[in-house]
Amino acid sequence: MTLWGGRFDGEMSDVTRQFTGDVSDRRLLTVDIEGSIAHVTMLGETGIIETGEAETLVAGLRQILEGADSFVFEESDEDVHTAVERRLGELVGEVAGKLHTGRSRNDQVALDLRLYLRGAADERSGQLRHWIETLVTLAEGTADVIVPTYTHLQQAQVTSFGNHLLAYAWMAVRDVGRFSDCASRLNESPLGAGASAGSTLPLDRNMVAEALGMLGPIPNTLDAVGSRDFVSEYIFCCAQAMVHLSRLAEELTLWASREFGWMTPGDSVSTGSSALPHKRNPDIAELVRGRAAGVIGDTQAILTLQKALPLSYNRDLQEDKRAVFHADDTLGRCLDAMTALLEDSGFEFPTPGSDTAALPLAETLVTRGVPFREAHHVVGRLVHRLESAGRSLGEADYDDLRAIDKRFEGDDLAALEMRARPIDDQIAALRTMFGD
Ligand code: ARG
């Protein structure tokens, strides 16, 4: 069914119908109906349509909503909005023709996508919270396990494995914050903007916004139907969270190598090789790293989609949904998979190289008033000298220290013992924010 038959004599060709139609928006079904219920209720309350008509329409829409799981789309439905109007007509008859009073699919789709992303942001935040909880629990159990930190992929200092994991927990905390900022900014109603410049009917835009739990109507109608910065922002939230997951995925992949030997994925989260009988592969981590590429691509797509679009609505905007659904679905699946991977992996850590104690040793001199630059030089010479003799910093004794600099004292050897800073304060802070 097309909605605009009157203007044409001939039929639309199959090529045109198939090319312009969209099936990717079917997941907007329930939010589309919720938006329509708010719209029709307002039409009744303002007297734009009869109260009885509004009631009939709302009852029909509720019926469709209740059966949403088994809703049958027809090939001739151009998009989700058309499908609902068609079905409503089948249920309540001619009065269904009043549903679209004072509305266009342009403001309708802008509303639907906002409602959908408001819910999706909530779901992604819930998953991120679970992710944070998983990281915190694992960090708690490894708060005393010493590992090297890396800079330039060279061992730098030591820390606890728990502290390393918590870095990712804090990134996820900001990801949650970004989703929540994005959701609050997109929570405004475009309805009443119509195709581009509103309607001559006395629509009550505030009433609709309020019924939908939105902050208010979007003041400018062209902005309401033509802007998609909320979609760009949402995709960025996904992309940044994916990039965070991907960085850890890269580390997990390295850690699962024999060379690192830090991690063994459990059977439930490992994959094998069709050719090599011995393999236990960390495919989840590799795929998360790989899928981040597609979501980064979605940010490019959504921005490019808008960059040369004249105001207001253009059909190009129909493509926004593919990008945002892809980004959102990918993040959702990756969060579940990464959470499972961490929950069922074993960890084991070799002792870091003793060179990682170079800075603490230099700082013993600093506490005695030696300028840091000089202390740095002294320890550098010590490392160099030991290395030339085929020894490591961990093997240094008091005589080695004194041979380099007389300001070293006996206790300074204690700086060579590897210790990590406690992380209980971080764990407490994270649990206060996200704990049960
Ligand atoms: N399916 C369309 C979209 O997603 C709905 C709006 C269509 N508007 C129009 N004027 N053809 O953008």
PDB file of C-alpha atoms and ligand atoms in Angstrom, residues 4 20 22 25 78-81 104-106 109 228 313-315 317-321, ligand 1:
ATOM      1  CA  TRP A   4       0.065   8.886  -1.714  1.00  0.00           C
ATOM      2  CA  THR A  20      13.155   2.582  -1.859  1.00  0.00           C
ATOM      3  CA  ASP A  22      13.204  -0.354   4.044  1.00  0.00           C
ATOM      4  CA  ASP A  25      13.331  -0.284  10.435  1.00  0.00           C
ATOM      5  CA  GLU A  78       7.206   0.530   2.354  1.00  0.00           C
ATOM      6  CA  ASP A  79       8.424   0.907   5.881  1.00  0.00           C
ATOM      7  CA  VAL A  80       7.312   0.305   9.459  1.00  0.00           C
ATOM      8  CA  HIS A  81       5.092   3.406   9.534  1.00  0.00           C
ATOM      9  CA  SER A 104       4.450  13.242   8.469  1.00  0.00           C
ATOM     10  CA  ARG A 105       6.687  10.219   8.357  1.00  0.00           C
ATOM     11  CA  ASN A 106       9.515  12.724   8.573  1.00  0.00           C
ATOM     12  CA  VAL A 109      10.715   8.505  12.000  1.00  0.00           C
ATOM     13  CA  ARG A 228      20.704  13.444  12.920  1.00  0.00           C
ATOM     14  CA  TYR A 313      14.399  15.895   5.397  1.00  0.00           C
ATOM     15  CA  ASN A 314      15.986  13.950   2.540  1.00  0.00           C
ATOM     16  CA  ARG A 315      15.489  10.291   1.866  1.00  0.00           C
ATOM     17  CA  LEU A 317      18.391   9.876   6.061  1.00  0.00           C
ATOM     18  CA  GLN A 318      16.676   6.515   5.832  1.00  0.00           C
ATOM     19  CA  GLU A 319      20.199   5.055   5.761  1.00  0.00           C
ATOM     20  CA  ASP A 320      20.979   6.343   9.257  1.00  0.00           C
ATOM     21  CA  LYS A 321      19.247   3.333  10.732  1.00  0.00           C
TER      22      LYS A 321
HETATM   23  N1  ARG B   1      11.495   5.281   5.947  1.00  0.00           N
HETATM   24  C1  ARG B   1      11.708   6.693   5.962  1.00  0.00           C
HETATM   25  C2  ARG B   1      13.026   6.996   6.743  1.00  0.00           C
HETATM   26  O1  ARG B   1      13.470   6.142   7.407  1.00  0.00           O
HETATM   27  C3  ARG B   1      10.596   7.357   6.654  1.00  0.00           C
HETATM   28  C4  ARG B   1      10.391   8.762   6.220  1.00  0.00           C
HETATM   29  C5  ARG B   1       9.948   8.804   4.807  1.00  0.00           C
HETATM   30  N2  ARG B   1       9.645  10.133   4.428  1.00  0.00           N
HETATM   31  C6  ARG B   1       9.395  10.438   3.117  1.00  0.00           C
HETATM   32  N3  ARG B   1       9.152  11.672   2.906  1.00  0.00           N
HETATM   33  N4  ARG B   1       9.467   9.547   2.191  1.00  0.00           N
HETATM   34  O2  ARG B   1      13.580   8.048   6.642  1.00  0.00           O
END
